[in-house]
CSV table of C-alpha atoms and ligand atoms in Angstrom, one decimal:
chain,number,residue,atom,x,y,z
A,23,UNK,CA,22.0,26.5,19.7
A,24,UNK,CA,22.4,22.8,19.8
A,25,UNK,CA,22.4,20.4,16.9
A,26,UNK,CA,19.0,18.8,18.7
A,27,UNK,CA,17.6,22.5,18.8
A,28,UNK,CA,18.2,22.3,14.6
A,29,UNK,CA,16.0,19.3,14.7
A,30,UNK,CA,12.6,20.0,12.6
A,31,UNK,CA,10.2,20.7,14.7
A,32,UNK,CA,7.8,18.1,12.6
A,33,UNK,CA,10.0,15.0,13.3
A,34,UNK,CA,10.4,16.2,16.8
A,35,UNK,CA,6.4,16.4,17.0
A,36,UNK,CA,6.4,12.7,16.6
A,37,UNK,CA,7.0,10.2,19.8
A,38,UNK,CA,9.3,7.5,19.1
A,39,UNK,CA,7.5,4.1,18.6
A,40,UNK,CA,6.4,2.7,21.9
A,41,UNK,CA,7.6,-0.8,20.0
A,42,UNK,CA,11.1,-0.1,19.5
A,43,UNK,CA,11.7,1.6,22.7
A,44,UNK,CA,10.7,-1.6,24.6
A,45,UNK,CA,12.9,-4.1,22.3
A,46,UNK,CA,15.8,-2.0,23.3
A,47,UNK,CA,15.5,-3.0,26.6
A,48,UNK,CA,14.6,-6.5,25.6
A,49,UNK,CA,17.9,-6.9,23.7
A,50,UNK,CA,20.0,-6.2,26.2
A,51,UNK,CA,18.5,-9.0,28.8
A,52,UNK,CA,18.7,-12.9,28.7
A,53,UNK,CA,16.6,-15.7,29.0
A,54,UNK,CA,13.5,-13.3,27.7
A,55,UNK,CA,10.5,-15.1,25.9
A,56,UNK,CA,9.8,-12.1,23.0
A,57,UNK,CA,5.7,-12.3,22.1
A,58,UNK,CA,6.8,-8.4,20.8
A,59,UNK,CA,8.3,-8.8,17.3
A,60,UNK,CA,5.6,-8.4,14.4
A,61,UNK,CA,7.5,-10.6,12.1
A,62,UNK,CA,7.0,-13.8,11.0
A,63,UNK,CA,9.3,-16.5,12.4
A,64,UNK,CA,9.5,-18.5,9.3
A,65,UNK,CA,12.6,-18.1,6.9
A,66,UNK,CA,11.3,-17.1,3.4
A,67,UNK,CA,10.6,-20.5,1.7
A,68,UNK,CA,13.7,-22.0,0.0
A,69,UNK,CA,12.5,-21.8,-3.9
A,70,UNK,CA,11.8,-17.9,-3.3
A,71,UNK,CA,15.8,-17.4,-1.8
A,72,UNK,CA,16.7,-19.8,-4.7
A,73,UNK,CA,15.3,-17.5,-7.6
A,74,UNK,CA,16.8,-14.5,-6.2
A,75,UNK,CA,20.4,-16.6,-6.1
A,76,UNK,CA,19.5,-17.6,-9.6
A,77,UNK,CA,18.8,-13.9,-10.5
A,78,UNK,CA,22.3,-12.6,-9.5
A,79,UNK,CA,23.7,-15.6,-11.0
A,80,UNK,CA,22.1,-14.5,-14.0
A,81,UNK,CA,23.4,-10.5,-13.3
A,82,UNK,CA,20.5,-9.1,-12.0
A,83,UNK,CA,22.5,-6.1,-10.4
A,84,UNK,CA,20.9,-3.0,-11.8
A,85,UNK,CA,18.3,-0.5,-11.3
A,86,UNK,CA,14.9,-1.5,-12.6
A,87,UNK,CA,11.9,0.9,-13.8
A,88,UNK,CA,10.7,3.5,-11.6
A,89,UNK,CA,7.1,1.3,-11.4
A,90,UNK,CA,9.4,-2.1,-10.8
A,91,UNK,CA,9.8,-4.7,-13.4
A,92,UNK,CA,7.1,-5.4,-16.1
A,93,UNK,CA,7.1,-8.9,-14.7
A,94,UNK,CA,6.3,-8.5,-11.3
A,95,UNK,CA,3.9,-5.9,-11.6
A,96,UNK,CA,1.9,-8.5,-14.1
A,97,UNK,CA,2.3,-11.3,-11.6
A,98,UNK,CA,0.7,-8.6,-8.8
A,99,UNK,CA,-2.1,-7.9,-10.9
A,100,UNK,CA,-2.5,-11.4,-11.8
A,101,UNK,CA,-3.1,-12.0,-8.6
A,102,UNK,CA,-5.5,-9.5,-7.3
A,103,UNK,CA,-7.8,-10.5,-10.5
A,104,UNK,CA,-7.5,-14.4,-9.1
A,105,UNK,CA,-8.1,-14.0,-5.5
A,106,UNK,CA,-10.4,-10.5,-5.7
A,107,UNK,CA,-11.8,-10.0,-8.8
A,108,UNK,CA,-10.3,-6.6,-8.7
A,109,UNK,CA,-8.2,-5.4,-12.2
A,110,UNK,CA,-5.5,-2.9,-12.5
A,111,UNK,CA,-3.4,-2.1,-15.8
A,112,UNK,CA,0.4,-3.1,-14.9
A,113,UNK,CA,1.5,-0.4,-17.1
A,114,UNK,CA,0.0,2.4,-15.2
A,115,UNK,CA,-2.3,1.5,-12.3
A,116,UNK,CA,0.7,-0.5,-10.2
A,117,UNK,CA,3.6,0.9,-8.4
A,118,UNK,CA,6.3,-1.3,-6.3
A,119,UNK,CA,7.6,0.0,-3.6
A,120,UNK,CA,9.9,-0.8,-0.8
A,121,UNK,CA,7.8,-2.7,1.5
A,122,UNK,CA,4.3,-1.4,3.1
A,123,UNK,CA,5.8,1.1,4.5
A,124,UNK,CA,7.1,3.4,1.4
A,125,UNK,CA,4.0,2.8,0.0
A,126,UNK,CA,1.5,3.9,2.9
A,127,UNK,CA,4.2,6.9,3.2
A,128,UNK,CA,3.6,7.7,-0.7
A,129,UNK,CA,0.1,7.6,-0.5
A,130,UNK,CA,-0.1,10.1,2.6
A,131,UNK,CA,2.4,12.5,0.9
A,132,UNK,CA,0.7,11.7,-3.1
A,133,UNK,CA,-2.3,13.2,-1.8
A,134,UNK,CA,-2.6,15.4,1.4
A,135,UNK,CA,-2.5,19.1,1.6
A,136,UNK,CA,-1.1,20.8,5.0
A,137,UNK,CA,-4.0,20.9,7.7
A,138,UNK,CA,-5.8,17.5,5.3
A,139,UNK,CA,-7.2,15.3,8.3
A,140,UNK,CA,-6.9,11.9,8.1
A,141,UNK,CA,-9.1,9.3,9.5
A,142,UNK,CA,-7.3,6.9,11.1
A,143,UNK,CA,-9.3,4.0,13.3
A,144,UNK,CA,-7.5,3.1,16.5
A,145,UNK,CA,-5.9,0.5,17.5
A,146,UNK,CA,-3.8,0.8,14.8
A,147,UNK,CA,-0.6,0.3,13.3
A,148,UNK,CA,2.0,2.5,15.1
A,149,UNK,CA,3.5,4.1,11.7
A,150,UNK,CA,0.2,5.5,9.9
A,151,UNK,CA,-0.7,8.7,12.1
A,152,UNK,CA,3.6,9.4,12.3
A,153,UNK,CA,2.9,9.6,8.3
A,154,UNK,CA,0.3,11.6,8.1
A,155,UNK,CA,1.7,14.3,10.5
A,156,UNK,CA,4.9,13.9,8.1
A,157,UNK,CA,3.2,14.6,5.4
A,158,UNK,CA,1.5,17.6,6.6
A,159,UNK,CA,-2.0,16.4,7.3
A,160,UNK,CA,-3.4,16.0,10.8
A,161,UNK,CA,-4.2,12.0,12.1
A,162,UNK,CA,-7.9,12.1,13.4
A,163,UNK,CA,-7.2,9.0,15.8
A,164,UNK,CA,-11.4,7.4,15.5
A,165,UNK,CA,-11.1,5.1,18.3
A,166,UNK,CA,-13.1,0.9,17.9
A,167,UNK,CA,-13.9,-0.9,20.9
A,168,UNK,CA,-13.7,-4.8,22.1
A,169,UNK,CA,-17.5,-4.9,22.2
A,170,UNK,CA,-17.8,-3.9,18.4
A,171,UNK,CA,-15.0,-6.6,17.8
A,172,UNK,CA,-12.9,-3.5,16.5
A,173,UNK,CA,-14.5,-3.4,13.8
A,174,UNK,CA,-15.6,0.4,12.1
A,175,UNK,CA,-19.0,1.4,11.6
A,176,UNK,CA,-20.0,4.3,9.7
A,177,UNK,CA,-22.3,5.6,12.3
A,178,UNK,CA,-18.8,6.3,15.1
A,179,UNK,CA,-16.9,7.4,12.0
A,180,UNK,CA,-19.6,9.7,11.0
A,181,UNK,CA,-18.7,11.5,14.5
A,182,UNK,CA,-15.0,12.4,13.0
A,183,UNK,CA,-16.2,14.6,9.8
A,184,UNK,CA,-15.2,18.0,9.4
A,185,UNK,CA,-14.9,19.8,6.6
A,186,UNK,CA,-11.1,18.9,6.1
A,187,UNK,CA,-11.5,15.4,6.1
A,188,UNK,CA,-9.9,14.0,2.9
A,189,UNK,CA,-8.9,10.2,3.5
A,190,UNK,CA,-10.2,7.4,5.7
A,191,UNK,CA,-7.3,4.4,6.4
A,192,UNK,CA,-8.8,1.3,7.0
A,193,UNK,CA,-6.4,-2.0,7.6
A,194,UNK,CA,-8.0,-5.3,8.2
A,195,UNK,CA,-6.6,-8.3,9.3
A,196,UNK,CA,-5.7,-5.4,12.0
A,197,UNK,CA,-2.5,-5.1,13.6
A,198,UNK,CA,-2.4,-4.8,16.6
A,199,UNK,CA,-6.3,-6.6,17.0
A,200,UNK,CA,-6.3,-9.5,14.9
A,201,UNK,CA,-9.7,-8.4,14.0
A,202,UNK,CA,-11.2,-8.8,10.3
A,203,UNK,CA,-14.1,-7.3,8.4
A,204,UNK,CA,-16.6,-9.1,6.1
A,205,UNK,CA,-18.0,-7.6,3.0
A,206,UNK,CA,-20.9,-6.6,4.1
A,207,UNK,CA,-19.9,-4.3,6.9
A,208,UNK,CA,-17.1,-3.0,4.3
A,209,UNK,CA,-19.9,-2.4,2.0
A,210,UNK,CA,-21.8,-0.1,4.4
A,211,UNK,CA,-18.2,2.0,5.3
A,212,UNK,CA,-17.5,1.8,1.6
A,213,UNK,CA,-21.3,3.9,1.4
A,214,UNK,CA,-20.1,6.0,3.7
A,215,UNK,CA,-16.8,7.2,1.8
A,216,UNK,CA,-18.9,7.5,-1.0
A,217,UNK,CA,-21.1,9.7,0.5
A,218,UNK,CA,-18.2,12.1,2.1
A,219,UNK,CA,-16.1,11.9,-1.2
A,220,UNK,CA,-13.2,10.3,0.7
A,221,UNK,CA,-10.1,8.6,-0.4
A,222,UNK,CA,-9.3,5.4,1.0
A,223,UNK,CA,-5.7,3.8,1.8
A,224,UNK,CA,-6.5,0.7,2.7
A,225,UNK,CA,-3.3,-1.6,4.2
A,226,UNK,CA,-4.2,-5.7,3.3
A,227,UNK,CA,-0.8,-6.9,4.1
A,228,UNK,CA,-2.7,-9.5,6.7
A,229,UNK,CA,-5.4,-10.1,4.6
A,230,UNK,CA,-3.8,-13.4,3.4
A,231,UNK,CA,-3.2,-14.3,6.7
A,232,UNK,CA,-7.2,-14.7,7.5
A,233,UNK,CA,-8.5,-17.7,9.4
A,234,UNK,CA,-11.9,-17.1,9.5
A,235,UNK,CA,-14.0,-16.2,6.1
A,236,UNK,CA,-12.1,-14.8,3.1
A,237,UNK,CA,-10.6,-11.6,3.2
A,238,UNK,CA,-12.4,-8.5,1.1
A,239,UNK,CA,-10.5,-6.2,-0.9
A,240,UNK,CA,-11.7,-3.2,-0.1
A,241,UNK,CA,-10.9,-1.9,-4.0
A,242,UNK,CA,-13.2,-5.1,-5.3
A,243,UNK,CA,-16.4,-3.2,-3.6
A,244,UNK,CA,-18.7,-1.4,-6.3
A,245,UNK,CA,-17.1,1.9,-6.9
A,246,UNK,CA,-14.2,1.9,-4.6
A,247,UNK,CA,-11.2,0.6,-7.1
A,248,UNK,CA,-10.7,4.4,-8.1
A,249,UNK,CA,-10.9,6.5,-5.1
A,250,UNK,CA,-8.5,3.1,-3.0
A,251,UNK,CA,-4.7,3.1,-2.9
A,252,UNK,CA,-4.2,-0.8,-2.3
A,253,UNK,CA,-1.2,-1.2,-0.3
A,254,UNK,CA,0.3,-5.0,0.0
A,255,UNK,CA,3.4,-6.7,0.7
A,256,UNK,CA,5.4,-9.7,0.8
A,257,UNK,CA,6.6,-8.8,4.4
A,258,UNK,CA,4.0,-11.2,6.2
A,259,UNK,CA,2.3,-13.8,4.2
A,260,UNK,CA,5.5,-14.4,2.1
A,261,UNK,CA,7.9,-14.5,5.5
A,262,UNK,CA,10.0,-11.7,3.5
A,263,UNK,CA,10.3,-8.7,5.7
A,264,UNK,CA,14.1,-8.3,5.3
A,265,UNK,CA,13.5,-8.0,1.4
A,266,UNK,CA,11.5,-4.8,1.9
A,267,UNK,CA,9.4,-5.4,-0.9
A,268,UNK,CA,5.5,-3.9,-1.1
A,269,UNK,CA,3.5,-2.5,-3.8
A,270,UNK,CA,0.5,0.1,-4.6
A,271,UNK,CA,-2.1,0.4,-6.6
A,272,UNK,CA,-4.8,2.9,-7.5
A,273,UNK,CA,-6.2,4.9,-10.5
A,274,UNK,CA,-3.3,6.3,-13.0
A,275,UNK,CA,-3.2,9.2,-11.3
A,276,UNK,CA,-2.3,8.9,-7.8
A,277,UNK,CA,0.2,6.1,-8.9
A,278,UNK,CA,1.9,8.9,-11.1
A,279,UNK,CA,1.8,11.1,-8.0
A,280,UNK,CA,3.3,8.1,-5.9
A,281,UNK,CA,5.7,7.7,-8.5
A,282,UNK,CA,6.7,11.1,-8.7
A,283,UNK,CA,8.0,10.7,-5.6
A,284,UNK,CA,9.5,7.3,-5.4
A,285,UNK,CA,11.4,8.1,-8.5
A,286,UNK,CA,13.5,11.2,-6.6
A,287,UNK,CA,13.3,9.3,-2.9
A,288,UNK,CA,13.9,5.5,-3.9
A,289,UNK,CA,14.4,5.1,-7.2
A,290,UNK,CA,13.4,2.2,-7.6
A,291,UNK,CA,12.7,-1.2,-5.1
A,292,UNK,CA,15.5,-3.5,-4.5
A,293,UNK,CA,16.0,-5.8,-8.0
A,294,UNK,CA,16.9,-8.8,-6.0
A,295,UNK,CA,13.2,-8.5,-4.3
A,296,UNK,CA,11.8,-7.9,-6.9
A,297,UNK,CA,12.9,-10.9,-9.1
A,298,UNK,CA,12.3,-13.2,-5.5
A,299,UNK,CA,8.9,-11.9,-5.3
A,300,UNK,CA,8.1,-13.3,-9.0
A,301,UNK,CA,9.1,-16.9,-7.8
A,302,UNK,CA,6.5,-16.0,-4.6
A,303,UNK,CA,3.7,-15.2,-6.5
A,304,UNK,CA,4.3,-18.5,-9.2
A,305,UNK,CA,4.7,-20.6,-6.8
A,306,UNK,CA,4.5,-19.2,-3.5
A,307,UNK,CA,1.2,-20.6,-2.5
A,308,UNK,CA,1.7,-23.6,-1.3
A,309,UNK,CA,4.0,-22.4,1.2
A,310,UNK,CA,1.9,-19.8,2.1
A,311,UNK,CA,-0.4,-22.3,3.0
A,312,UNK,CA,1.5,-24.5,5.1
A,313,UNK,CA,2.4,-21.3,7.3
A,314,UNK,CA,-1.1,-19.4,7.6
A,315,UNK,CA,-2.0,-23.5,8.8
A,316,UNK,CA,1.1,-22.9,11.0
A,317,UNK,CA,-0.6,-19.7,12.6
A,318,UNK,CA,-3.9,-20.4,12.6
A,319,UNK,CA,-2.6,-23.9,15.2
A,320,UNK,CA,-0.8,-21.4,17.2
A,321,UNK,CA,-4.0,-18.7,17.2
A,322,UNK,CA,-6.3,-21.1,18.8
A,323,UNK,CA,-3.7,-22.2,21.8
A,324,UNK,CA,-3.1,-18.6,22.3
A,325,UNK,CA,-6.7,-17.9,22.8
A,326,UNK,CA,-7.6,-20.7,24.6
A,327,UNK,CA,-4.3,-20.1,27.2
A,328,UNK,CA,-5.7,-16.5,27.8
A,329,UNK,CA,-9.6,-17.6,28.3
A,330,UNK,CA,-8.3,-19.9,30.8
A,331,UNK,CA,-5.9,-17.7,32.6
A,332,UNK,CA,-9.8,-15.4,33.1
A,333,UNK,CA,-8.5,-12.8,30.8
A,334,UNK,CA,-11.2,-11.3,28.6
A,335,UNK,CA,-10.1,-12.3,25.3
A,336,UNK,CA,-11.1,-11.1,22.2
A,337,UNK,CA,-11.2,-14.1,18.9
A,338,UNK,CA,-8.5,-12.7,17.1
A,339,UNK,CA,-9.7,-13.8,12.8
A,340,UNK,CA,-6.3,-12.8,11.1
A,341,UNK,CA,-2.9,-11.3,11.1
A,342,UNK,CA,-0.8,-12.9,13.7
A,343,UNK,CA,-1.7,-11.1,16.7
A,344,UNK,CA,-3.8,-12.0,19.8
A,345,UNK,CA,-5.3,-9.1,22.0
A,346,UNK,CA,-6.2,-9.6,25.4
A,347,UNK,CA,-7.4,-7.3,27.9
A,348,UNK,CA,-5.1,-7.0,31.3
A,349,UNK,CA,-8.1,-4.2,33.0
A,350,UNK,CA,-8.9,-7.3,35.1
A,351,UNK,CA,-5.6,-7.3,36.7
A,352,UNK,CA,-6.2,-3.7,37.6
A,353,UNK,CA,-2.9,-2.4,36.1
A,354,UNK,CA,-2.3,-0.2,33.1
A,355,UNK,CA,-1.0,-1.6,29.8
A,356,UNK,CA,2.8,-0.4,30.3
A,357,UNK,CA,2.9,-1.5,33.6
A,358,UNK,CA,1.6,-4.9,33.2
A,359,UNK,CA,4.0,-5.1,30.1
A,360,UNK,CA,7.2,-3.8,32.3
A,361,UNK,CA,6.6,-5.7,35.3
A,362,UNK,CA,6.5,-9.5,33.0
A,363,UNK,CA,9.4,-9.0,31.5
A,364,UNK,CA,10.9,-7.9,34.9
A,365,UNK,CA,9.4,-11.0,36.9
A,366,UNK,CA,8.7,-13.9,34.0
A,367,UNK,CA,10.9,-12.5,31.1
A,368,UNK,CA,7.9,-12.6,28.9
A,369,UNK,CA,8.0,-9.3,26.5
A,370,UNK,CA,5.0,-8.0,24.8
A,371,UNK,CA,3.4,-4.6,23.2
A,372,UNK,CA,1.5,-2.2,26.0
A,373,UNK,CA,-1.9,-2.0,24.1
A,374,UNK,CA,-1.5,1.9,24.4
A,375,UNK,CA,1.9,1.5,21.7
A,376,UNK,CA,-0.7,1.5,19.2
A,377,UNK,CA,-3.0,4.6,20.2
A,378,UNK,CA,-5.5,5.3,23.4
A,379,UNK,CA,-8.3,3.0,22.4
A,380,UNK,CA,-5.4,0.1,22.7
A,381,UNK,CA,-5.0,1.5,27.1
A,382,UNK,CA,-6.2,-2.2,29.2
A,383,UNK,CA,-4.3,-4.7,26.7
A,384,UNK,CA,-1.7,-5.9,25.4
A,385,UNK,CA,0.0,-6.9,21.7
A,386,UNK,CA,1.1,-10.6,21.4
A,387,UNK,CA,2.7,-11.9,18.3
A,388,UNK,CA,2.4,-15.6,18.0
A,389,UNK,CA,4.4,-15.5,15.2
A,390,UNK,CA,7.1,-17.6,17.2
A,391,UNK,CA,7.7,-21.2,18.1
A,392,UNK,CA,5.0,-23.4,19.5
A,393,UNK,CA,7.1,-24.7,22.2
A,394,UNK,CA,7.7,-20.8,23.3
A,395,UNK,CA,4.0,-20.1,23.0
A,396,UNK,CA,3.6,-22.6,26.0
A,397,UNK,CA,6.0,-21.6,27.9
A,398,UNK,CA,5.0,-17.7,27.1
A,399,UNK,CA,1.5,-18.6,28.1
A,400,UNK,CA,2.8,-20.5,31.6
A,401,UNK,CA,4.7,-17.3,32.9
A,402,UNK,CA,2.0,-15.2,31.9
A,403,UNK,CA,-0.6,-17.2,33.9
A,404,UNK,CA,1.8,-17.6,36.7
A,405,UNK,CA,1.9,-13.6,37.2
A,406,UNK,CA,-1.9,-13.3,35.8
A,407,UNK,CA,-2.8,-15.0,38.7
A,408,UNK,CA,-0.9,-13.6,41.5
A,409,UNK,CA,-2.9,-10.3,40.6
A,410,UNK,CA,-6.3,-12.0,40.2
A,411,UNK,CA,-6.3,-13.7,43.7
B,114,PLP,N1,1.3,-2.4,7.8
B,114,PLP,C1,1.1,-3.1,8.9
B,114,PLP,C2,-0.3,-3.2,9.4
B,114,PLP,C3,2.2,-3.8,9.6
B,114,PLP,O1,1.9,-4.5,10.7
B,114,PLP,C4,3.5,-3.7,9.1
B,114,PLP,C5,4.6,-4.3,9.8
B,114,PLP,O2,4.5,-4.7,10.9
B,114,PLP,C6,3.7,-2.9,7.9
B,114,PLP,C7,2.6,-2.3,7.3
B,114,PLP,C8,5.0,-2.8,7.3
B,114,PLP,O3,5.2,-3.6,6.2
B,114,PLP,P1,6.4,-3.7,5.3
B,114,PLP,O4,7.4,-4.7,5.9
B,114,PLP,O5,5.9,-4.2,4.0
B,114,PLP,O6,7.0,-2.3,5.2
């Protein structure tokens, strides 16, 4: 027996993500224009990196709470009262967590059974359906569609009920789309988990990064705050990935549950995060604002390059993504995406990376210089057209 045949069968059961795999190769080459990476290209703003040096000056070393400090947790709260009129007690309602991704990991593992499907609208971020089959429940992948603006609709999730269903994930700004949901059409999906007794986990870590309208909490809808576990992060809108800093909230108990785990996996988050990401919610928005201005400049030259190259190109509203179809080229999504970087050294995401509903496009990040947005969008055209003519 070999040590790969000792390998749980689970964590062989899930593919390695189609992201990484690509970046390898990406790594190794030179001269390559990267439209891959999902991370934002700012440095975290200088006062933010100053509090943290302030904090170990001050011998800020140690483990914190379980939950994260007092402090932090007040600050989060503060701030989803502010901007969404939604309220959670600091003391029991809000766990933080190392990044996004502990949390949406928590959530899944807080709450599902073994068999427990999971409704999880495609194209989508690549980690949530690896987390549900880690956790033991089953991903029910519920494709959206360019003509519906990706957008969900109760009437195609309706489609994906069974008897097992027990949690719907929704996450708007999306990743890989850009696309965003108003209140209203989250009211009429928020109806319908109402009406199937469904917990939602809903992923906002774009939702400050929206261009167009204001971004809906999907806890702040009449009704949902209970039966939501919030996830959101500094990783995007506070250009703090490295800090691996997130947080969670819900009703007491599925943030004891979270907890639970977090306290025998994690511990705690990182202190030195944790004190930074006080200083980014004081005084963090300012510079939040001079970046989503940043993206939103960069959004609108993406989308205009692709419209003129005679892509179909869908108006991406948040995140930092741009999603354009490549069916007119008559390839497939990893062979459009392998054959660039081999002839113009341009890398992006095959649309499939982030499910089957994401086959005929492709993932582009402009969350890199202007300057290499040009030149990105000049190669592309260059080999765009060679297959159009
Ligand atoms: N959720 C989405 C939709 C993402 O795109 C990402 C990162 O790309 C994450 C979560 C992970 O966030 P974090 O850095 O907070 O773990």
């Amino acid at each position: 027996m070999t040590w790969a045949d000792r390998v749980s069968p689970l964590v062989k059961s899930i593919p390695p993500s189609g992201i990484r795999r690509f970046f390898d190769i990406v790594a190794e080459m030179k001269g390559v224009i990267s439209l891959g990476v999902g991370e934002p290209d700012f440095i975290t703003p200088w006062h933010i990196r100053e509090s943290c040096i302030h904090g170990l000056h001050r011998g800020y070393t140690a483990y914190t709470s379980n939950l994260g400090l007092l402090e932090l947790r007040e600050e989060i709260v503060r701030l989803l009262a502010r901007d969404y009129q939604v309220t959670y007690d600091p003391r029991k309602e809000v766990l933080v967590t190392v990044g996004v991704s502990e949390a949406f990991d928590l959530a899944m593992r807080a709450v599902l059974s073994p068999g427990d499907e999971v409704l999880v609208p495609e194209p989508c971020y690549v980690s949530y359906k690896a987390c549900v089959t880690l956790a033991g429940g089953k991903p029910i992948p519920v494709p959206t569609t360019i003509e519906n603006e990706f957008r969900l609709t109760p009437a195609e999730l309706e489609a994906y009920i069974t008897p097992r269903t027990k949690v719907l994930v929704i996450g708007y700004p999306n990743n890989p789309t850009g696309a965003v949901m108003t209140r209203e059409e989250l009211a009429q999906i928020a109806a319908f988990v109402k009406k199937h007794d469904l917990i939602v986990i809903s992923d906002e870590i774009y939702g400050r990064l929206t261009y167009e309208g204001t971004h809906t909490c999907f806890a702040s809808l009449p009704d949902m705050r209970d039966r939501t576990i919030l996830l959101n992060g500094f990783s995007k809108a506070y250009a703090m990935t490295g800090w691996r800093l997130g947080y969670a909230c819900s009703n007491p108990d599925f943030i004891a549950a979270m907890t639970k785990i977090h306290q025998y996996t994690m511990l705690c988050a990182p202190i030195t995060a944790q004190v930074a990401a006080i200083e980014a919610l004081k005084n963090g928005e300012a510079s939040v604002d001079k970046m989503v201005t940043e993206y939103n400049r960069r959004r609108r030259l993406m989308l205009n390059g692709f419209r003129e190259m005679g892509l179909t190109c869908f108006e991406p509203k948040g995140a930092f993504y741009i999603f354009p179809s490549i069916k007119e080229t008559g390839m497939d999504s990893l062979s459009f995406a392998e054959t660039l970087l081999k002839e113009e050294k341009v890398a992006l995401v095959p649309g499939n990376a982030f499910g089957d509903s994401g086959e005929g496009y492709v993932r582009c990040s402009y969350a890199t210089s202007a300057a290499n947005l040009a030149e990105a969008l000049e190669r592309i055209g260059r080999f765009v057209r060679k297959r159009l003519s």
